[in-house]
XYZ file of N, CA and C in Angstrom:
354
model
N 91.530 29.693 -89.681
C 90.542 30.047 -90.688
C 90.422 28.897 -91.675
N 89.248 28.314 -91.829
C 89.079 27.183 -92.744
C 89.148 27.629 -94.202
N 89.551 26.707 -95.039
C 89.607 26.958 -96.470
C 88.843 25.882 -97.212
N 88.352 26.220 -98.375
C 87.640 25.277 -99.231
C 88.352 25.265 -100.570
N 88.627 24.079 -101.079
C 89.290 23.931 -102.367
C 88.349 23.186 -103.300
N 88.177 23.698 -104.508
C 87.379 23.023 -105.530
C 88.346 22.539 -106.596
N 88.381 21.220 -106.798
C 89.291 20.607 -107.759
C 88.476 19.702 -108.672
N 88.698 19.827 -109.974
C 88.032 18.946 -110.926
C 88.850 17.695 -111.166
N 88.186 16.634 -111.507
C 88.862 15.364 -111.762
C 89.009 15.080 -113.250
N 88.579 16.002 -114.081
C 88.746 15.842 -115.522
C 88.829 17.228 -116.136
N 89.337 17.293 -117.341
C 89.375 18.573 -118.033
C 88.012 18.819 -118.654
N 87.667 20.060 -118.817
C 86.409 20.375 -119.469
C 85.398 20.954 -118.507
N 84.175 21.037 -118.980
C 83.105 21.682 -118.234
C 82.579 20.766 -117.143
N 82.961 21.072 -115.921
C 82.471 20.328 -114.760
C 81.658 21.234 -113.847
N 81.465 22.460 -114.261
C 80.762 23.469 -113.462
C 81.535 23.887 -112.222
N 82.863 23.788 -112.295
C 83.689 24.234 -111.163
C 83.457 25.713 -110.877
N 83.378 26.527 -111.926
C 83.167 27.961 -111.734
C 81.856 28.261 -111.035
N 80.804 27.531 -111.387
C 79.505 27.736 -110.744
C 79.554 27.335 -109.275
N 80.248 26.248 -108.980
C 80.384 25.801 -107.590
C 81.162 26.836 -106.782
N 82.268 27.316 -107.345
C 83.075 28.319 -106.638
C 82.274 29.602 -106.450
N 81.516 30.015 -107.460
C 80.707 31.221 -107.327
C 79.699 31.065 -106.194
N 79.092 29.897 -106.078
C 78.141 29.636 -104.991
C 78.842 29.711 -103.637
N 79.992 29.051 -103.524
C 80.740 29.037 -102.264
C 81.327 30.406 -101.928
N 81.594 31.215 -102.951
C 82.227 32.524 -102.748
C 81.363 33.475 -101.935
N 80.083 33.240 -101.917
C 79.186 34.127 -101.166
C 79.592 34.229 -99.698
N 80.137 33.133 -99.161
C 80.530 33.101 -97.748
C 82.040 33.190 -97.549
N 82.786 33.429 -98.603
C 84.254 33.450 -98.518
C 84.774 34.868 -98.306
N 85.969 34.958 -97.753
C 86.651 36.241 -97.635
C 87.565 36.480 -98.829
N 88.047 35.399 -99.413
C 89.061 35.454 -100.463
C 88.772 34.353 -101.477
N 88.850 34.687 -102.760
C 88.673 33.690 -103.821
C 89.921 33.724 -104.688
N 90.580 32.574 -104.821
C 91.849 32.480 -105.538
C 91.689 31.581 -106.749
N 92.128 32.067 -107.885
C 92.256 31.220 -109.065
C 93.735 30.903 -109.181
N 94.073 29.627 -109.111
C 95.489 29.271 -109.011
C 96.099 28.776 -110.312
N 95.280 28.392 -111.293
C 95.855 27.955 -112.566
C 94.852 28.154 -113.689
N 95.269 27.818 -114.900
C 94.393 27.939 -116.057
C 94.710 29.191 -116.854
N 93.869 29.435 -117.826
C 94.060 30.588 -118.689
C 92.740 31.045 -119.262
N 92.812 31.891 -120.275
C 91.614 32.491 -120.858
C 90.811 31.512 -121.702
N 91.317 30.295 -121.874
C 90.554 29.302 -122.627
C 89.446 28.690 -121.783
N 89.514 28.848 -120.466
C 88.500 28.300 -119.568
C 87.515 29.403 -119.220
N 86.237 29.120 -119.310
C 85.248 30.143 -119.023
C 84.229 29.695 -118.005
N 83.612 30.667 -117.357
C 82.520 30.375 -116.442
C 81.553 31.551 -116.447
N 80.306 31.257 -116.154
C 79.254 32.260 -116.106
C 78.846 32.454 -114.656
N 78.739 33.703 -114.235
C 78.282 33.998 -112.879
C 77.031 34.858 -112.966
N 76.128 34.657 -112.014
C 74.860 35.370 -112.042
C 74.420 35.728 -110.634
N 73.821 36.896 -110.506
C 73.155 37.315 -109.277
C 71.850 37.947 -109.711
N 70.750 37.339 -109.365
C 69.463 37.875 -109.796
C 69.381 37.882 -111.306
N 69.168 39.066 -111.879
C 69.038 39.178 -113.329
C 70.354 39.494 -114.023
N 71.409 39.712 -113.250
C 72.717 40.040 -113.807
C 73.497 38.764 -114.085
N 73.999 38.643 -115.316
C 74.784 37.466 -115.696
C 75.995 37.926 -116.505
N 77.174 37.495 -116.076
C 78.403 37.834 -116.785
C 79.200 36.574 -117.062
N 79.900 36.581 -118.185
C 80.758 35.456 -118.558
C 82.208 35.892 -118.401
N 82.977 35.066 -117.689
C 84.384 35.364 -117.450
C 85.265 34.245 -117.957
N 86.474 34.622 -118.378
C 87.475 33.639 -118.796
C 88.688 33.668 -117.883
N 88.942 34.794 -117.234
C 90.078 34.912 -116.311
C 89.673 35.326 -114.900
N 88.711 36.208 -114.791
C 88.304 36.736 -113.491
C 87.842 35.597 -112.581
N 88.376 35.523 -111.377
C 87.918 34.472 -110.461
C 86.432 34.624 -110.130
N 85.785 33.508 -109.854
C 84.405 33.553 -109.375
C 84.381 34.344 -108.076
N 83.276 34.977 -107.791
C 83.158 35.781 -106.583
C 83.220 37.267 -106.857
N 83.496 37.647 -108.096
C 83.628 39.066 -108.433
C 82.332 39.833 -108.176
N 81.198 39.220 -108.471
C 79.924 39.912 -108.284
C 79.514 39.997 -106.823
N 80.202 39.278 -105.969
C 79.886 39.279 -104.535
C 80.783 40.240 -103.764
N 81.632 40.995 -104.449
C 82.487 41.971 -103.788
C 83.613 41.359 -102.978
N 84.033 40.173 -103.327
C 85.084 39.474 -102.589
C 86.467 39.899 -103.057
N 87.463 39.715 -102.188
C 88.851 39.922 -102.613
C 89.201 38.759 -103.520
N 89.718 39.069 -104.693
C 90.033 38.074 -105.715
C 91.533 38.038 -105.949
N 92.052 36.840 -106.185
C 93.475 36.680 -106.460
C 93.648 35.838 -107.712
N 94.461 36.317 -108.636
C 94.909 35.520 -109.775
C 96.325 35.093 -109.432
N 96.515 33.790 -109.248
C 97.773 33.261 -108.749
C 98.831 33.043 -109.813
N 99.971 32.557 -109.346
C 101.151 32.413 -110.204
C 101.001 31.340 -111.274
N 100.059 30.435 -111.127
C 99.868 29.390 -112.126
C 98.907 29.757 -113.238
N 98.379 30.967 -113.204
C 97.417 31.409 -114.216
C 98.160 32.047 -115.382
N 97.701 31.752 -116.592
C 98.241 32.361 -117.805
C 97.304 33.520 -118.159
N 97.779 34.745 -117.983
C 96.944 35.937 -118.113
C 97.093 36.559 -119.494
N 95.971 36.716 -120.173
C 95.914 37.506 -121.404
C 95.450 38.894 -120.965
N 96.331 39.899 -120.976
C 95.971 41.219 -120.444
C 94.719 41.819 -121.075
N 94.531 41.629 -122.381
C 93.343 42.187 -123.034
C 92.076 41.560 -122.481
N 92.082 40.244 -122.331
C 90.907 39.551 -121.790
C 90.621 40.040 -120.374
N 91.656 40.131 -119.553
C 91.462 40.566 -118.169
C 90.929 41.995 -118.109
N 91.491 42.890 -118.900
C 91.003 44.276 -118.909
C 89.562 44.363 -119.399
N 89.202 43.557 -120.400
C 87.813 43.527 -120.881
C 86.868 43.079 -119.766
N 87.290 42.099 -118.977
C 86.446 41.598 -117.894
C 86.324 42.623 -116.762
N 87.398 43.329 -116.476
C 87.340 44.396 -115.469
C 86.365 45.479 -115.929
N 86.431 45.847 -117.205
C 85.511 46.857 -117.744
C 84.065 46.373 -117.706
N 83.832 45.090 -117.989
C 82.471 44.541 -117.926
C 81.913 44.665 -116.511
N 82.743 44.401 -115.516
C 82.303 44.561 -114.126
C 82.012 46.024 -113.810
N 82.871 46.902 -114.255
C 82.670 48.335 -113.990
C 81.390 48.850 -114.636
N 81.046 48.319 -115.816
C 79.816 48.748 -116.503
C 78.571 48.427 -115.693
N 78.643 47.403 -114.840
C 77.482 47.047 -114.017
C 77.653 47.548 -112.579
N 78.620 48.444 -112.373
C 78.784 49.074 -111.074
C 79.610 48.311 -110.060
N 80.412 47.355 -110.523
C 81.258 46.572 -109.615
C 82.717 46.928 -109.863
N 83.399 47.353 -108.820
C 84.840 47.615 -108.895
C 85.539 46.399 -108.296
N 86.187 45.576 -109.139
C 86.780 44.346 -108.612
C 87.938 44.615 -107.654
N 87.951 43.874 -106.561
C 89.016 43.929 -105.565
C 89.999 42.822 -105.944
N 90.864 43.106 -106.907
C 91.659 42.077 -107.577
C 93.150 42.258 -107.342
N 93.805 41.163 -107.001
C 95.264 41.105 -106.913
C 95.746 40.096 -107.940
N 96.807 40.433 -108.668
C 97.389 39.517 -109.652
C 98.822 39.239 -109.227
N 99.171 37.972 -109.138
C 100.527 37.598 -108.756
C 101.528 38.147 -109.759
N 102.616 38.679 -109.247
C 103.669 39.158 -110.150
C 104.349 37.996 -110.854
N 104.087 36.764 -110.401
C 104.669 35.578 -111.030
C 103.713 34.921 -112.024
N 102.530 35.496 -112.210
C 101.588 34.947 -113.188
C 102.198 35.051 -114.583
N 101.904 34.084 -115.399
C 102.393 34.073 -116.781
C 101.549 35.046 -117.600
N 102.176 35.732 -118.551
C 101.470 36.719 -119.364
C 101.560 36.329 -120.832
N 100.402 36.289 -121.489
C 100.341 36.026 -122.927
C 100.421 37.373 -123.634
N 101.478 37.559 -124.403
C 101.657 38.797 -125.150
C 101.143 38.593 -126.578
N 100.828 39.685 -127.285
C 100.332 39.543 -128.655
C 101.268 38.736 -129.554
N 102.579 38.869 -129.370
C 103.501 38.119 -130.226
C 103.430 36.616 -129.958
N 103.025 36.214 -128.764
C 102.834 34.785 -128.503
C 101.732 34.221 -129.413
N 100.678 34.997 -129.591
C 99.565 34.553 -130.443
C 100.001 34.460 -131.901
N 100.838 35.394 -132.339
C 101.350 35.367 -133.715
C 102.222 34.131 -133.918
N 103.095 33.856 -132.961
C 103.965 32.675 -133.053
C 103.128 31.406 -133.086
N 102.131 31.309 -132.199
C 101.272 30.122 -132.175
C 100.505 29.953 -133.480
N 100.017 31.060 -134.043
C 99.284 30.982 -135.310
C 100.198 30.465 -136.412
N 101.454 30.898 -136.409
C 102.418 30.423 -137.404
C 102.711 28.947 -137.249
N 102.815 28.483 -136.016
C 103.051 27.056 -135.767
C 101.870 26.222 -136.231
N 100.660 26.719 -135.993
C 99.462 25.982 -136.397
C 99.354 25.923 -137.918
N 99.726 26.999 -138.590
C 99.649 27.038 -140.049
C 100.670 26.096 -140.674
N 101.791 25.893 -139.987
C 102.848 25.040 -140.524
C 102.674 23.566 -140.225
N 101.687 23.214 -139.420
C 101.538 21.791 -139.071
C 100.521 21.081 -139.913
């Protein structure tokens, strides 16, 4: 079974999410292997457009989605994105690695304190 990998050569907006969303139409599985909620992408089908920060591209195409062990998951962001999909009638077929990193609310408090002290 062939695989396609999309890799950016720089940080920032390279439209990787749009490319993956386009390729996802013909894929069986779409995996997000790294990153966090700071990275966003917009996906669209017809008149429907959703913005995601954690959900892998391909969600609107009914594909099996995987959030891998290198992803930093903010549970609130992920749950908000799942609810956004459900509001438009899409039940995401999503697997999350048990080894994925999780951002807890206290992590944000600690980071805010570090930023205030610098």
